[in-house]
Short mmCIF file of C-alpha atoms in Angstrom, two decimals:
data_model
loop_
_atom_site.label_atom_id
_atom_site.label_comp_id
_atom_site.label_asym_id
_atom_site.label_seq_id
_atom_site.Cartn_x
_atom_site.Cartn_y
_atom_site.Cartn_z
CA MET K 230 153.22 143.50 141.11
CA ASN K 231 151.78 145.35 138.22
CA ARG K 232 153.63 143.67 135.70
CA PRO K 233 153.52 140.14 135.82
CA LEU K 234 149.60 141.31 135.68
CA VAL K 235 149.28 142.73 133.16
CA ALA K 236 151.35 140.07 131.51
CA LEU K 237 149.53 137.19 132.81
CA CYS K 238 146.64 139.12 131.18
CA ALA K 239 148.00 139.17 127.50
CA LEU K 240 148.90 135.46 128.35
CA ALA K 241 145.79 134.34 129.07
CA ALA K 242 144.78 135.64 125.47
CA LEU K 243 147.27 133.86 123.70
CA ALA K 244 146.86 131.08 124.65
CA ALA K 245 142.92 131.41 124.41
CA LEU K 246 144.16 131.37 120.61
CA PRO K 247 144.97 127.67 119.89
CA LEU K 248 141.46 126.65 120.58
CA ALA K 249 138.87 126.86 118.32
CA ALA K 250 136.53 130.13 119.82
CA PRO K 251 134.12 128.11 122.22
CA ALA K 252 130.80 128.49 121.15
CA VAL K 253 128.42 130.48 123.30
CA GLU K 254 124.47 130.11 123.78
CA PRO K 255 122.97 133.28 122.64
CA ALA K 256 121.82 135.29 124.93
CA HIS K 257 118.47 134.24 126.05
CA HIS K 258 116.80 137.77 125.24
CA HIS K 259 112.93 137.82 126.39
CA GLU K 260 112.45 139.55 129.11
CA HIS K 261 108.48 138.75 129.53
CA ALA K 262 108.64 136.04 132.58
CA ALA K 263 107.74 132.62 130.34
CA PRO K 264 104.99 129.98 132.51
CA ALA K 265 106.57 127.74 134.95
CA ALA K 266 105.33 124.81 132.74
CA GLY K 267 105.88 122.72 130.38
CA PRO K 268 110.39 121.23 129.09
CA LEU K 269 112.52 122.86 131.09
CA PRO K 270 114.87 124.78 128.71
CA GLY K 271 118.50 123.41 127.92
CA GLY K 272 120.10 126.50 129.78
CA SER K 273 117.95 126.45 132.49
CA LEU K 274 120.14 126.33 135.83
CA TYR K 275 117.51 124.02 137.49
CA GLN K 276 119.06 121.20 135.28
CA LEU K 277 121.11 120.34 137.18
CA GLY K 278 119.50 118.63 140.24
CA ALA K 279 121.39 120.48 142.88
CA THR K 280 119.53 120.30 146.67
CA LEU K 281 119.93 123.49 148.69
CA ASP K 282 118.81 123.45 152.34
CA GLY K 283 117.97 126.50 153.80
CA SER K 284 115.85 128.11 156.73
CA GLY K 285 112.42 125.67 155.57
CA GLY K 286 114.77 123.06 155.63
CA PRO K 287 115.44 120.63 152.50
CA LEU K 288 115.17 122.39 148.68
CA PRO K 289 115.28 121.35 145.30
CA LEU K 290 116.61 123.82 143.64
CA ALA K 291 114.16 123.58 140.96
CA SER K 292 111.73 123.97 143.38
CA LEU K 293 112.44 127.95 142.70
CA ARG K 294 111.17 126.93 139.11
CA GLY K 295 107.93 129.50 138.50
CA ALA K 296 110.05 133.18 140.10
CA PRO K 297 113.03 135.38 138.74
CA VAL K 298 115.53 134.69 140.58
CA VAL K 299 118.26 136.55 142.02
CA VAL K 300 121.33 134.46 142.26
CA THR K 301 125.05 134.96 144.42
CA MET K 302 127.49 133.04 145.86
CA PHE K 303 129.19 134.03 149.45
CA TYR K 304 129.82 132.55 152.49
CA SER K 305 129.41 133.85 155.77
CA SER K 306 133.06 133.82 158.08
CA CYS K 307 134.40 136.80 154.87
CA THR K 308 134.83 140.20 155.41
CA THR K 309 135.93 141.63 152.84
CA VAL K 310 133.67 141.35 149.81
CA CYS K 311 130.88 139.40 151.53
CA PRO K 312 129.37 142.32 152.97
CA MET K 313 128.95 144.42 150.02
CA LEU K 314 127.79 141.23 147.96
CA THR K 315 124.78 140.82 151.05
CA LEU K 316 123.93 145.02 150.65
CA ALA K 317 124.06 144.52 146.95
CA MET K 318 121.35 141.83 147.02
CA GLN K 319 119.32 143.63 149.93
CA ARG K 320 118.77 146.89 147.71
CA THR K 321 118.22 145.72 144.44
CA ALA K 322 115.71 144.17 146.82
CA LEU K 323 114.46 147.82 148.15
CA ALA K 324 115.01 149.17 144.77
CA LEU K 325 111.90 147.01 143.65
CA SER K 326 108.30 148.01 145.34
CA GLU K 327 106.90 145.57 147.89
CA PRO K 328 104.72 144.01 145.71
CA GLU K 329 107.13 143.48 143.33
CA ARG K 330 109.21 142.31 145.80
CA ALA K 331 106.96 139.93 147.12
CA GLN K 332 107.57 137.79 143.67
CA VAL K 333 110.86 137.42 143.67
CA ARG K 334 113.33 134.78 145.04
CA PHE K 335 116.84 136.04 146.93
CA LEU K 336 119.27 133.10 146.15
CA MET K 337 121.93 133.51 148.44
CA VAL K 338 124.08 129.51 148.44
CA SER K 339 127.65 129.84 150.91
CA LEU K 340 131.19 128.61 148.83
CA ASP K 341 131.17 127.58 152.66
CA ALA K 342 129.82 123.94 152.74
CA ALA K 343 131.63 122.62 155.51
CA ARG K 344 131.13 125.25 158.38
CA ASP K 345 128.46 127.18 156.71
CA THR K 346 125.81 124.56 158.33
CA PRO K 347 121.97 125.61 157.41
CA ALA K 348 121.58 126.88 161.27
CA ARG K 349 125.03 129.07 160.83
CA LEU K 350 123.02 130.33 157.56
CA VAL K 351 119.85 130.77 158.94
CA GLU K 352 121.25 132.53 161.68
CA PHE K 353 123.78 135.05 159.34
CA ALA K 354 120.26 135.62 157.28
CA GLN K 355 118.64 137.12 161.04
CA SER K 356 121.51 139.18 161.73
CA HIS K 357 121.34 140.74 158.62
CA HIS K 358 117.68 140.84 158.27
CA LEU K 359 117.04 138.49 154.84
CA ALA K 360 114.06 137.54 155.32
CA ALA K 361 112.44 134.27 153.85
CA PRO K 362 110.23 133.88 151.37
CA ALA K 363 111.81 136.53 149.69
CA PHE K 364 115.17 135.90 150.75
CA VAL K 365 116.27 132.20 150.42
CA VAL K 366 119.46 132.22 152.74
CA ALA K 367 121.44 128.15 151.77
CA HIS K 368 123.95 125.85 152.84
CA ALA K 369 124.37 122.91 149.61
CA SER K 370 126.91 120.42 149.46
CA ALA K 371 130.39 120.41 148.31
CA GLU K 372 129.41 118.97 145.35
CA ASP K 373 126.33 120.88 144.20
CA VAL K 374 128.69 124.47 145.71
CA ARG K 375 130.95 123.40 142.44
CA THR K 376 127.90 122.98 139.94
CA ILE K 377 126.23 125.93 140.48
CA ALA K 378 129.62 127.69 140.61
CA ALA K 379 130.62 126.42 137.09
CA ALA K 380 126.75 126.54 135.93
CA LEU K 381 126.84 130.93 137.07
CA GLY K 382 130.27 131.33 136.12
CA ILE K 383 131.34 132.33 139.47
CA ARG K 384 135.32 131.58 140.06
CA TYR K 385 136.49 130.51 143.60
CA ARG K 386 139.19 128.98 145.01
CA GLN K 387 139.30 128.32 148.72
CA LEU K 388 142.66 129.45 150.00
CA PRO K 389 145.11 127.90 153.06
CA ASP K 390 143.07 129.49 156.11
CA GLY K 391 139.88 128.84 154.80
CA SER K 392 138.58 131.69 153.56
CA PHE K 393 137.88 132.30 150.02
CA SER K 394 138.66 134.65 146.76
CA HIS K 395 136.11 134.89 145.02
CA SER K 396 134.47 136.40 142.10
CA SER K 397 130.95 138.87 142.96
CA VAL K 398 128.43 137.65 140.72
CA ILE K 399 124.61 138.75 140.85
CA THR K 400 123.11 136.64 138.34
CA LEU K 401 119.39 137.42 137.58
CA LEU K 402 117.82 134.26 136.63
CA ASP K 403 114.25 133.92 134.52
CA ARG K 404 111.16 132.20 135.55
CA ASP K 405 112.85 128.69 133.85
CA GLY K 406 115.60 129.72 136.10
CA VAL K 407 117.82 130.69 131.89
CA ALA K 408 120.55 133.28 133.45
CA VAL K 409 119.23 137.01 131.66
CA ALA K 410 121.31 139.34 132.90
CA ARG K 411 123.87 139.59 135.46
CA THR K 412 125.38 142.23 137.35
CA GLN K 413 129.07 143.31 139.31
CA ALA K 414 128.15 145.85 140.28
CA LEU K 415 128.41 146.14 144.12
CA SER K 416 129.33 149.50 145.97
CA ALA K 417 126.68 151.12 143.80
CA GLU K 418 123.02 150.72 142.45
CA ASP K 419 123.22 149.12 138.50
CA PRO K 420 119.23 150.37 138.00
CA ALA K 421 119.76 148.59 134.72
CA PHE K 422 120.33 145.36 136.41
CA VAL K 423 116.59 146.38 138.52
CA GLU K 424 114.85 147.50 135.20
CA ARG K 425 115.85 144.15 133.70
CA VAL K 426 114.21 142.38 137.50
CA ARG K 427 111.45 144.16 137.34
CA ALA K 428 110.96 143.06 133.30
CA GLN K 429 110.62 139.42 134.97
CA LEU K 430 107.41 140.72 136.32
CA LYS K 431 105.29 142.06 133.89
CA MET L 189 165.46 126.29 143.57
CA GLN L 190 164.96 123.21 145.84
CA ARG L 191 162.09 121.07 145.09
CA PRO L 192 161.48 117.98 146.99
CA ALA L 193 162.06 114.87 144.84
CA HIS L 194 159.21 112.69 144.70
CA VAL L 195 160.25 109.67 142.42
CA LEU L 196 160.38 106.87 145.58
CA PRO L 197 162.55 103.67 144.55
CA GLY L 198 160.36 101.69 144.36
CA LEU L 199 158.17 104.14 142.28
CA ALA L 200 160.20 103.47 139.69
CA ALA L 201 159.40 100.03 138.20
CA ALA L 202 156.30 100.24 139.28
CA ALA L 203 156.07 103.42 136.40
CA LEU L 204 157.65 100.88 134.18
CA LEU L 205 154.60 98.15 134.66
CA ALA L 206 151.90 100.64 134.36
CA ALA L 207 153.62 102.17 131.40
CA ALA L 208 153.29 98.54 129.76
CA ALA L 209 149.97 98.01 130.71
CA ALA L 210 149.32 101.71 129.36
CA ALA L 211 150.31 99.64 126.20
CA ALA L 212 147.38 97.32 126.03
CA GLY L 213 145.00 100.21 126.91
CA ALA L 214 145.32 99.30 130.85
CA ALA L 215 145.36 100.19 135.14
CA PRO L 216 145.46 103.95 136.04
CA ALA L 217 149.49 105.11 137.10
CA SER L 218 149.53 105.26 140.57
CA LEU L 219 151.46 108.83 141.95
CA PRO L 220 153.02 108.72 145.15
CA GLY L 221 151.62 112.32 146.07
CA GLY L 222 153.55 114.34 149.12
CA GLU L 223 154.29 117.83 148.95
CA PHE L 224 154.46 119.99 146.62
CA THR L 225 155.22 123.42 145.30
CA PRO L 226 153.26 124.32 142.92
CA VAL L 227 153.97 127.26 140.23
CA VAL L 228 151.82 129.80 141.80
CA ALA L 229 151.78 130.02 145.17
CA PRO L 230 148.06 128.52 147.23
CA GLY L 231 148.16 131.11 149.48
CA PRO L 232 149.72 134.45 150.84
CA ASP L 233 152.53 132.96 153.76
CA GLN L 234 152.89 129.32 152.02
CA LYS L 235 154.27 128.29 149.24
CA THR L 236 153.83 124.35 148.62
CA VAL L 237 150.38 122.44 148.96
CA ARG L 238 150.50 118.32 149.96
CA LEU L 239 148.05 116.05 147.54
CA ALA L 240 147.63 112.75 149.00
CA PRO L 241 148.99 109.65 147.01
CA PHE L 242 146.08 109.23 144.12
CA ALA L 243 145.80 107.61 140.56
CA LEU L 244 145.63 109.19 136.88
CA ASP L 245 144.66 107.07 133.59
CA VAL L 246 148.14 107.37 131.66
CA THR L 247 146.60 108.18 128.63
CA PRO L 248 143.40 110.84 127.77
CA VAL L 249 140.82 109.57 127.24
CA THR L 250 139.75 108.60 123.81
CA ASN L 251 137.08 108.58 121.37
CA GLY L 252 136.14 105.13 121.56
CA ASP L 253 135.91 105.16 125.09
CA TYR L 254 133.74 107.95 124.85
CA LEU L 255 131.58 105.74 122.54
CA ALA L 256 131.68 102.68 124.92
CA PHE L 257 130.44 106.05 127.63
CA VAL L 258 127.17 107.53 125.35
CA THR L 259 125.74 103.93 124.55
CA LEU L 260 125.65 103.38 128.22
CA HIS L 261 124.55 106.78 129.45
CA PRO L 262 122.29 108.61 126.64
CA GLU L 263 122.00 111.01 128.04
CA TRP L 264 125.31 111.94 127.46
CA ARG L 265 124.53 111.82 123.52
CA ARG L 266 125.05 114.54 120.99
CA GLY L 267 121.61 116.19 120.67
CA SER L 268 120.98 114.67 124.22
CA VAL L 269 122.67 116.97 126.39
CA PRO L 270 121.45 120.60 128.58
CA SER L 271 123.40 123.65 126.13
CA LEU L 272 124.01 123.77 130.63
CA LYS L 273 126.12 121.71 130.33
CA ALA L 274 127.50 121.57 126.96
CA ASP L 275 127.59 124.63 123.94
CA SER L 276 126.47 123.39 120.43
CA GLN L 277 129.83 122.42 119.80
CA TYR L 278 129.26 118.94 121.86
CA LEU L 279 131.33 116.23 119.77
CA ALA L 280 130.46 118.09 116.93
CA HIS L 281 133.04 116.47 114.85
CA TRP L 282 130.96 112.78 115.41
CA GLN L 283 129.44 112.10 112.29
CA GLY L 284 126.50 111.04 115.15
CA PRO L 285 125.21 111.21 118.65
CA LEU L 286 126.92 106.47 117.98
CA THR L 287 129.20 107.05 114.90
CA PRO L 288 132.42 109.52 116.10
CA GLY L 289 133.43 108.44 111.71
CA GLU L 290 136.29 109.36 109.72
CA GLY L 291 136.76 112.79 111.60
CA ALA L 292 136.77 111.02 115.53
CA ARG L 293 138.79 107.44 114.87
CA ALA L 294 139.26 105.78 118.49
CA GLU L 295 142.82 105.87 119.31
CA GLN L 296 142.62 109.76 119.03
CA PRO L 297 142.15 112.01 121.97
CA VAL L 298 137.78 112.62 122.39
CA THR L 299 137.86 116.65 122.69
CA HIS L 300 135.51 118.70 121.89
CA VAL L 301 133.64 117.80 125.71
CA SER L 302 132.54 119.99 128.46
CA TRP L 303 133.63 120.16 132.46
CA PHE L 304 129.80 118.85 132.85
CA ALA L 305 130.55 115.79 130.36
CA ALA L 306 134.25 115.21 131.34
CA ARG L 307 132.93 115.08 134.58
CA ALA L 308 130.30 112.90 134.39
CA TYR L 309 132.50 110.20 132.20
CA CYS L 310 134.82 110.02 135.29
CA ALA L 311 132.27 109.50 137.47
CA ALA L 312 130.64 106.38 135.74
CA HIS L 313 134.93 104.81 136.04
CA ALA L 314 134.01 105.31 139.49
CA GLY L 315 136.89 108.17 139.30
CA ARG L 316 136.48 112.30 138.79
CA LEU L 317 138.90 114.62 137.55
CA PRO L 318 142.23 115.45 138.81
CA THR L 319 142.54 118.86 140.66
CA TRP L 320 144.78 121.10 139.21
CA TYR L 321 147.13 121.00 141.72
CA GLU L 322 147.46 116.81 140.87
CA TRP L 323 146.93 117.70 137.43
CA GLU L 324 149.97 120.56 138.02
CA TYR L 325 152.45 117.79 139.70
CA ALA L 326 151.78 114.94 137.51
CA ALA L 327 153.38 117.12 134.68
CA ALA L 328 156.20 118.26 136.47
CA ALA L 329 157.45 114.93 135.43
CA ASP L 330 159.73 113.55 132.63
CA GLU L 331 160.97 109.89 131.78
CA THR L 332 163.57 110.26 134.29
CA ARG L 333 162.25 112.88 137.26
CA GLY L 334 159.60 113.88 139.33
CA ASP L 335 160.17 117.36 139.16
CA ALA L 336 162.24 118.78 135.44
CA ARG L 337 160.29 121.91 135.94
CA ALA L 338 164.02 124.30 136.60
CA ASP L 339 165.29 122.31 133.30
CA PRO L 340 165.07 125.04 130.73
CA ALA L 341 165.14 121.59 127.64
CA PHE L 342 162.19 120.31 129.47
CA ARG L 343 160.66 124.10 129.59
CA GLU L 344 161.67 124.46 125.24
CA ARG L 345 160.06 121.17 124.33
CA ILE L 346 156.87 121.68 125.57
CA LEU L 347 156.21 125.29 124.36
CA ALA L 348 157.54 123.33 121.05
CA TRP L 349 153.84 122.11 121.36
CA TYR L 350 152.28 125.09 121.46
CA ALA L 351 153.94 126.97 118.61
CA VAL L 352 152.12 124.32 116.57
CA PRO L 353 149.25 125.51 114.82
CA SER L 354 146.52 122.82 115.62
CA GLY L 355 144.16 122.39 113.28
CA ARG L 356 145.72 119.55 112.02
CA PRO L 357 144.19 115.48 112.43
CA LEU L 358 144.92 115.24 116.23
CA PRO L 359 147.60 112.32 116.82
CA ALA L 360 146.45 109.08 118.40
CA VAL L 361 146.90 108.94 122.35
CA GLY L 362 150.36 107.44 123.78
CA GLN L 363 152.15 108.69 121.32
CA GLY L 364 154.50 110.36 123.08
CA PRO L 365 157.40 109.26 125.85
CA ALA L 366 156.11 108.05 129.46
CA ASN L 367 156.94 110.08 132.51
CA VAL L 368 158.73 108.28 135.00
CA TYR L 369 154.67 107.93 136.71
CA GLY L 370 154.16 105.82 133.67
CA LEU L 371 151.86 109.06 132.44
CA ARG L 372 151.69 109.60 128.47
CA ASP L 373 150.95 112.94 126.45
CA LEU L 374 150.15 115.73 129.32
CA HIS L 375 152.01 118.15 127.20
CA GLY L 376 151.83 118.15 123.57
CA LEU L 377 148.60 116.31 122.96
CA VAL L 378 145.27 117.84 123.91
CA TRP L 379 144.39 120.55 126.67
CA GLU L 380 142.63 119.08 129.73
CA TRP L 381 139.82 119.87 132.27
CA VAL L 382 140.85 119.79 135.46
CA GLU L 383 137.47 119.89 138.08
CA ASP L 384 138.77 123.04 140.19
CA PHE L 385 139.85 124.87 136.87
CA GLY L 386 137.09 128.47 137.64
CA GLY L 387 139.20 128.62 140.27
CA LEU L 388 142.91 128.09 139.41
CA MET L 389 143.19 132.35 138.27
CA VAL L 390 141.80 134.16 141.77
CA SER L 391 144.17 135.37 143.71
CA GLY L 392 145.52 134.70 147.46
CA ASP L 393 145.96 138.46 147.56
CA SER L 394 142.49 139.28 145.39
CA ARG L 395 140.82 139.64 149.63
CA ASN L 396 142.61 142.71 149.86
CA GLN L 397 142.55 144.24 146.49
CA GLY L 398 140.47 147.97 147.80
CA ASP L 399 137.21 147.99 144.60
CA PRO L 400 135.64 144.91 145.37
CA ASP L 401 134.03 145.88 141.86
CA LYS L 402 137.43 144.59 140.07
CA LEU L 403 137.95 141.62 141.60
CA GLN L 404 136.74 140.10 139.08
CA PHE L 405 138.86 137.64 136.41
CA CYS L 406 142.66 139.00 135.94
CA GLY L 407 141.78 141.60 138.24
CA ALA L 408 142.12 139.83 140.27
CA GLY L 409 145.02 137.52 138.78
CA ALA L 410 147.66 138.69 140.86
CA LEU L 411 149.58 136.26 140.75
CA ALA L 412 152.29 135.42 143.15
CA ALA L 413 154.37 132.77 140.93
CA GLU L 414 157.23 131.56 142.10
CA SER L 415 158.94 131.00 138.84
CA ARG L 416 157.70 133.58 136.10
CA GLU L 417 159.64 131.44 133.72
CA ASP L 418 156.97 128.70 133.15
CA TYR L 419 155.85 129.86 130.63
CA PRO L 420 154.11 126.58 130.17
CA VAL L 421 152.44 126.29 133.51
CA LEU L 422 150.95 129.62 133.58
CA MET L 423 149.63 129.02 129.58
CA ARG L 424 147.90 126.66 130.99
CA MET L 425 146.77 128.12 133.60
CA ALA L 426 145.15 131.23 132.00
CA LEU L 427 143.32 128.80 128.95
CA LEU L 428 141.57 126.62 131.43
CA SER L 429 140.99 129.99 133.81
CA SER L 430 138.89 131.49 130.38
CA LEU L 431 137.07 128.30 130.06
CA GLU L 432 132.95 128.10 131.19
CA ALA L 433 131.88 124.90 132.02
CA SER L 434 130.09 124.31 129.45
CA TYR L 435 132.64 124.67 126.77
CA THR L 436 133.64 122.82 123.87
CA THR L 437 136.51 122.88 122.17
CA ALA L 438 139.08 120.54 119.21
CA ASN L 439 141.84 120.87 121.56
CA LEU L 440 140.20 120.04 124.77
CA GLY L 441 140.22 116.53 126.45
CA PHE L 442 140.01 115.59 129.98
CA ARG L 443 141.82 112.38 131.78
CA CYS L 444 140.65 110.79 135.07
CA ALA L 445 142.45 110.57 138.42
CA TYR L 446 141.25 108.20 141.29
CA GLY L 447 140.91 108.53 144.73
CA ASP L 448 139.71 110.62 147.08
CA PRO L 449 139.08 114.66 145.99
CA PRO L 450 141.52 116.53 148.27
#
């Protein structure tokens, strides 16, 4: 199976050629948190008018503005990569001191809008010790799932059996919702990512 | 390989009507849907997808169409769209936010539009972006057959377009031949956004790969391609998969679909 895979990756590179190179946003690197006031930056995730539904009921995504947010997407019936994703979120939280942790939100949005009801996610959060207010384990509508995933660059596809194949990415948003760091390291600690989280608190 | 025929007898006549309407810039074409075998199998044990009937714009959305849209929806004018939803090249080839100008004639396909922008346009027209399977199904047809993919001459024709260097002015929409559904320009004019562009290369088998750190774009792309010789489709998928939702490029446009989302 290796050969077609390599061929396809090469194809991907080739196929991109006829296009003008997409303009990439300059990365925002202000490590010092901006106060959560004033106009929303153009690159903020909160430009999406999405609504979350977590343990505390419906919650506008933009209401998370003001705290640095560590965000990922998963689904609760996933038995392969999601448990590691959940662990990686917990590990990131535990790498912070308690006062630090209290200033950060850890957001897990389910990709499975149909089956991961808010009630089911509350149960999931309890059984995995993902305690509010630090952890927000949330349902979103299929439409909001699609736009949040798109904005975070998370690739996913629902498979015929109802499960999801998805990329496992954890993104750090600054206090205004602008993505400032990403990690795909799930099986081990990512100290550099934790430092980026900490830097948002200064 | 045996593939089901999609074209019902009455549909050919309907397609002719739709093509005639398209010349006048009118109604979208109706597609019957049904069982379709995509080039890349949807899952480990599944080779086909079932598509509900849907309608599709006969040609890509034009600069003229898009101007009407931004005139009505100021939030989608160049300069007003947040960078999350469109990069800095959004409508960059237009002379001004409400003046396409010489570089973007009304009958040319609109390009330099992001996925967010394309979706907003379609939503404003009571439509949506087609899914990849809908697009692939529509684009599998030629002038006489619902599924021409097994014909090497069909593939050659499409590949010939890929070999044309970009950078020259885009032709007007509607110049390509109408396929059996009455659709034009699915091949040979621009690349087109689809709703699920981000999920195409995510393999059904990736869950079973050992190292989750490898679950990235190419690593997950161990595709069970049904027909690996179908380069035109694989190239299209590879290109779409390499995009981010805010990207805009000079050769990337879209058309809208109508009907319940699958």
